[in-house]
mmCIF file of C-alpha atoms in Angstrom:
data_model
loop_
_atom_site.group_PDB
_atom_site.id
_atom_site.type_symbol
_atom_site.label_atom_id
_atom_site.label_comp_id
_atom_site.label_asym_id
_atom_site.label_seq_id
_atom_site.Cartn_x
_atom_site.Cartn_y
_atom_site.Cartn_z
ATOM 1 C CA MET A 1 82.067 110.713 102.622
ATOM 2 C CA ASN A 2 83.890 113.777 104.376
ATOM 3 C CA ILE A 3 84.367 116.024 101.169
ATOM 4 C CA LEU A 4 87.053 117.672 103.157
ATOM 5 C CA LYS A 5 89.220 114.201 103.329
ATOM 6 C CA GLU A 6 87.776 113.296 99.823
ATOM 7 C CA TYR A 7 89.469 115.763 98.172
ATOM 8 C CA LYS A 8 92.211 116.591 100.569
ATOM 9 C CA ASN A 9 94.532 118.485 97.542
ATOM 10 C CA TYR A 10 91.808 120.325 96.510
ATOM 11 C CA TYR A 11 91.580 121.988 100.020
ATOM 12 C CA THR A 12 95.554 122.216 100.784
ATOM 13 C CA ALA A 13 97.426 124.915 100.058
ATOM 14 C CA LYS A 14 101.182 125.847 101.023
ATOM 15 C CA GLN A 15 101.692 129.840 102.762
ATOM 16 C CA GLN A 16 104.119 130.012 99.242
ATOM 17 C CA PRO A 17 102.880 130.485 95.885
ATOM 18 C CA GLU A 18 102.711 127.290 93.632
ATOM 19 C CA VAL A 19 101.018 126.061 90.597
ATOM 20 C CA VAL A 20 98.406 123.217 90.892
ATOM 21 C CA ALA A 21 96.143 121.652 88.727
ATOM 22 C CA ILE A 22 92.304 121.545 89.558
ATOM 23 C CA GLY A 23 89.795 119.047 88.040
ATOM 24 C CA LYS A 24 86.248 119.220 87.555
ATOM 25 C CA ALA A 25 83.690 119.876 90.985
ATOM 26 C CA SER A 26 80.288 119.490 91.792
ATOM 27 C CA TYR A 27 79.096 122.562 94.041
ATOM 28 C CA VAL A 28 75.561 123.906 95.767
ATOM 29 C CA SER A 29 75.861 127.519 95.100
ATOM 30 C CA ILE A 30 74.118 131.124 95.125
ATOM 31 C CA LEU A 31 75.223 133.992 93.189
ATOM 32 C CA GLY A 32 75.662 137.527 94.615
ATOM 33 C CA LYS A 33 76.535 140.852 93.730
ATOM 34 C CA GLY A 34 78.120 143.926 95.392
ATOM 35 C CA SER A 35 81.421 144.378 98.124
ATOM 36 C CA PRO A 36 81.659 140.731 100.026
ATOM 37 C CA GLY A 37 81.460 142.333 104.179
ATOM 38 C CA THR A 38 77.877 143.349 103.423
ATOM 39 C CA ALA A 39 74.272 142.067 105.917
ATOM 40 C CA VAL A 40 73.412 140.893 102.100
ATOM 41 C CA PHE A 41 76.451 138.819 101.367
ATOM 42 C CA TYR A 42 76.278 136.957 104.867
ATOM 43 C CA GLU A 43 72.644 136.518 104.714
ATOM 44 C CA LYS A 44 73.507 134.512 101.280
ATOM 45 C CA LYS A 45 76.220 132.854 102.880
ATOM 46 C CA LYS A 46 74.028 131.298 106.060
ATOM 47 C CA ALA A 47 71.416 130.272 103.366
ATOM 48 C CA ILE A 48 74.070 128.063 101.641
ATOM 49 C CA LYS A 49 75.350 126.656 104.141
ATOM 50 C CA GLU A 50 71.609 125.917 105.981
ATOM 51 C CA PHE A 51 70.788 124.807 102.136
ATOM 52 C CA ALA A 52 74.024 122.250 102.564
ATOM 53 C CA ALA A 53 73.108 120.784 105.716
ATOM 54 C CA GLU A 54 69.442 120.119 103.966
ATOM 55 C CA LEU A 55 71.444 118.231 101.192
ATOM 56 C CA GLU A 56 73.513 116.368 103.972
ATOM 57 C CA SER A 57 70.042 115.337 105.905
ATOM 58 C CA ASN A 58 68.797 114.039 102.485
ATOM 59 C CA TYR A 59 71.241 111.920 102.414
ATOM 60 C CA ALA A 60 72.092 110.932 106.021
ATOM 61 C CA GLY A 61 71.169 107.054 106.991
ATOM 62 C CA THR A 62 71.861 105.624 103.062
ATOM 63 C CA ASP A 63 75.272 104.251 101.417
ATOM 64 C CA LEU A 64 75.429 107.996 99.740
ATOM 65 C CA ALA A 65 75.524 110.151 102.553
ATOM 66 C CA PHE A 66 78.127 112.807 103.165
ATOM 67 C CA SER A 67 79.636 115.811 104.776
ATOM 68 C CA SER A 68 80.544 118.840 103.470
ATOM 69 C CA ASP A 69 80.207 122.557 105.048
ATOM 70 C CA VAL A 70 83.660 124.528 103.485
ATOM 71 C CA VAL A 71 82.349 127.706 102.142
ATOM 72 C CA GLU A 72 84.102 128.751 98.705
ATOM 73 C CA ILE A 73 83.374 132.261 96.750
ATOM 74 C CA PHE A 74 84.045 132.698 93.512
ATOM 75 C CA TYR A 75 85.035 136.126 92.300
ATOM 76 C CA TRP A 76 84.777 138.211 88.938
ATOM 77 C CA PHE A 77 83.471 141.439 87.111
ATOM 78 C CA ASP A 78 82.199 141.807 84.183
ATOM 79 C CA GLU A 79 85.206 142.479 81.961
ATOM 80 C CA ASP A 80 83.296 143.899 79.099
ATOM 81 C CA LYS A 81 82.603 146.906 81.203
ATOM 82 C CA VAL A 82 85.275 146.815 83.238
ATOM 83 C CA GLY A 83 88.596 145.680 81.398
ATOM 84 C CA TYR A 84 91.020 143.115 82.533
ATOM 85 C CA VAL A 85 91.182 142.981 85.865
ATOM 86 C CA ASP A 86 94.842 140.813 87.311
ATOM 87 C CA ILE A 87 95.497 138.938 90.417
ATOM 88 C CA GLY A 88 97.553 141.414 92.178
ATOM 89 C CA ASN A 89 95.098 144.432 92.324
ATOM 90 C CA PHE A 90 91.959 142.341 92.013
ATOM 91 C CA TYR A 91 89.901 144.034 94.972
ATOM 92 C CA THR A 92 91.978 147.655 93.941
ATOM 93 C CA THR A 93 90.972 148.457 90.603
ATOM 94 C CA VAL A 94 87.395 148.400 90.306
ATOM 95 C CA ASP A 95 84.284 149.497 92.430
ATOM 96 C CA LEU A 96 83.432 146.835 94.698
ATOM 97 C CA ALA A 97 79.851 147.490 93.550
ATOM 98 C CA LEU A 98 79.968 145.943 90.651
ATOM 99 C CA LEU A 99 81.863 142.639 91.830
ATOM 100 C CA GLN A 100 80.228 139.642 90.995
ATOM 101 C CA TYR A 101 80.374 136.778 93.452
ATOM 102 C CA ARG A 102 79.201 133.184 94.038
ATOM 103 C CA ILE A 103 78.931 131.627 97.035
ATOM 104 C CA ALA A 104 79.703 127.874 97.196
ATOM 105 C CA ILE A 105 79.859 124.230 98.591
ATOM 106 C CA ARG A 106 81.219 121.761 97.248
ATOM 107 C CA ILE A 107 79.032 118.389 97.283
ATOM 108 C CA PRO A 108 79.274 115.073 96.024
ATOM 109 C CA GLU A 109 79.175 114.189 92.241
ATOM 110 C CA PHE A 110 75.675 112.465 92.554
ATOM 111 C CA ILE A 111 74.155 115.293 93.711
ATOM 112 C CA THR A 112 72.022 116.548 89.948
ATOM 113 C CA SER A 113 69.921 120.479 89.588
ATOM 114 C CA GLU A 114 67.240 118.203 90.091
ATOM 115 C CA ALA A 115 67.713 117.016 93.377
ATOM 116 C CA ILE A 116 68.423 120.667 94.416
ATOM 117 C CA GLY A 117 65.630 121.969 92.694
ATOM 118 C CA GLN A 118 63.571 119.152 94.392
ATOM 119 C CA ILE A 119 65.019 120.648 97.933
ATOM 120 C CA ALA A 120 64.576 124.317 97.432
ATOM 121 C CA LEU A 121 61.043 123.476 96.753
ATOM 122 C CA GLN A 122 60.500 121.747 100.169
ATOM 123 C CA ARG A 123 61.257 125.342 101.812
ATOM 124 C CA PRO A 124 59.003 127.808 99.495
ATOM 125 C CA ASP A 125 59.635 130.689 102.127
ATOM 126 C CA ARG A 126 63.093 130.694 100.597
ATOM 127 C CA SER A 127 63.160 128.845 97.528
ATOM 128 C CA ALA A 128 63.733 132.544 95.770
ATOM 129 C CA MET A 129 67.041 132.842 97.690
ATOM 130 C CA GLY A 130 68.150 131.222 94.122
ATOM 131 C CA PHE A 131 70.113 127.849 95.058
ATOM 132 C CA GLU A 132 72.019 126.295 91.925
ATOM 133 C CA HIS A 133 74.225 123.392 90.619
ATOM 134 C CA PHE A 134 77.174 124.748 89.708
ATOM 135 C CA THR A 135 80.073 122.580 88.161
ATOM 136 C CA TYR A 136 83.636 123.674 87.626
ATOM 137 C CA THR A 137 87.283 123.071 85.868
ATOM 138 C CA ALA A 138 89.647 125.534 86.932
ATOM 139 C CA GLY A 139 92.383 123.284 85.594
ATOM 140 C CA THR A 140 96.033 125.094 85.973
ATOM 141 C CA CYS A 141 95.558 127.788 89.153
ATOM 142 C CA VAL A 142 98.082 129.548 91.065
ATOM 143 C CA GLN A 143 97.338 129.307 95.046
ATOM 144 C CA LEU A 144 98.591 130.037 98.408
ATOM 145 C CA LEU A 145 97.344 129.715 102.196
ATOM 146 C CA HIS A 146 96.715 133.350 103.358
ATOM 147 C CA LYS A 147 96.657 133.646 107.111
ATOM 148 C CA GLY A 148 94.589 136.308 108.987
ATOM 149 C CA PRO A 149 92.017 139.431 107.690
ATOM 150 C CA PHE A 150 90.529 139.138 104.433
ATOM 151 C CA ALA A 151 92.041 142.813 104.722
ATOM 152 C CA GLY A 152 95.599 141.622 104.325
ATOM 153 C CA GLU A 153 94.897 139.905 101.125
ATOM 154 C CA LEU A 154 95.537 143.024 99.469
ATOM 155 C CA GLU A 155 99.323 142.565 100.577
ATOM 156 C CA THR A 156 98.931 139.076 99.356
ATOM 157 C CA LEU A 157 97.048 139.126 95.846
ATOM 158 C CA PRO A 158 100.329 140.403 94.698
ATOM 159 C CA LEU A 159 102.683 137.984 95.648
ATOM 160 C CA LEU A 160 100.863 135.347 93.936
ATOM 161 C CA GLN A 161 100.604 137.797 91.130
ATOM 162 C CA GLU A 162 104.063 138.039 91.138
ATOM 163 C CA PHE A 163 104.757 134.784 90.791
ATOM 164 C CA ALA A 164 102.616 133.755 88.206
ATOM 165 C CA THR A 165 103.861 136.765 86.232
ATOM 166 C CA GLU A 166 107.814 135.038 86.861
ATOM 167 C CA ASN A 167 106.214 131.751 85.768
ATOM 168 C CA GLY A 168 104.221 133.313 82.852
ATOM 169 C CA PHE A 169 101.244 132.790 83.441
ATOM 170 C CA LYS A 170 98.258 135.184 83.386
ATOM 171 C CA LYS A 171 94.736 135.339 85.320
ATOM 172 C CA SER A 172 92.203 133.346 83.014
ATOM 173 C CA GLY A 173 89.171 133.069 85.069
ATOM 174 C CA MET A 174 87.249 133.570 88.337
ATOM 175 C CA HIS A 175 89.387 134.621 91.286
ATOM 176 C CA HIS A 176 88.673 131.789 93.916
ATOM 177 C CA GLU A 177 88.708 131.834 97.754
ATOM 178 C CA ILE A 178 88.249 128.527 100.138
ATOM 179 C CA HIS A 179 87.142 129.677 103.467
ATOM 180 C CA LEU A 180 88.656 126.834 105.440
ATOM 181 C CA THR A 181 88.037 128.536 108.874
ATOM 182 C CA HIS A 182 84.318 129.841 109.683
ATOM 183 C CA PHE A 183 83.785 133.454 109.773
ATOM 184 C CA GLU A 184 80.787 135.630 110.538
ATOM 185 C CA LEU A 185 79.638 139.408 110.358
ATOM 186 C CA GLY A 186 81.950 141.592 113.282
ATOM 187 C CA GLN A 187 83.981 138.443 114.255
ATOM 188 C CA SER A 188 87.692 138.488 114.577
ATOM 189 C CA GLN A 189 89.440 137.595 111.812
ATOM 190 C CA ALA A 190 92.823 136.821 112.884
ATOM 191 C CA HIS A 191 92.538 132.961 113.087
ATOM 192 C CA LEU A 192 91.330 132.969 109.681
ATOM 193 C CA GLN A 193 93.204 130.637 106.909
ATOM 194 C CA THR A 194 92.012 130.908 103.536
ATOM 195 C CA ILE A 195 92.800 129.373 99.955
ATOM 196 C CA LEU A 196 93.366 132.173 97.401
ATOM 197 C CA ARG A 197 92.912 130.347 94.079
ATOM 198 C CA ASP A 198 93.206 131.802 89.901
ATOM 199 C CA PRO A 199 92.929 130.113 86.853
ATOM 200 C CA VAL A 200 96.252 131.018 84.820
ATOM 201 C CA ILE A 201 97.137 130.360 81.169
ATOM 202 C CA LYS A 202 100.500 130.723 79.625
ATOM 203 C CA GLN A 203 100.895 134.048 78.360
ATOM 204 C CA ASP A 204 101.532 134.633 74.572
#
């Protein structure tokens, strides 16, 4: 199973804002806190890719074989402490030192938290990294495809916010970024393609 092809709609977005419905998905993931782009952030990103590859190899050559390597990141703030943070100003309202994130790679539904735990125990030198099984149902979302450097999201996200507001929606969950192209620290970001996706509900 090629996860990217199996869930093609999940990994597809237009450059213009749109409303989509996203069902339940399963991931292997790792938690973090602070500004993205730090050495710690990239260490965690590398670790989750390596772990996902180990998951793949564990099922290689069987009827359950799969491939999945698209990195996704869920971002949020503790709104009990910082208040409501909207889509358009997500990265500019609150000190990014308070940002919380979950770096994730989607996996087949048959992989359980127990399976992830067993593989983690096989690599005790890094078992403390905190690999987790994570399931999430985003539901109704607004999204668009952002092309180019991450810094450009400061201009793209307000467009997504404007679209959401015009359609009577407000943000209702974690900001979600799906990185369709590989990226590393210090690398040119001109080629990047990133789906920006935010769960929403109708405003009262």
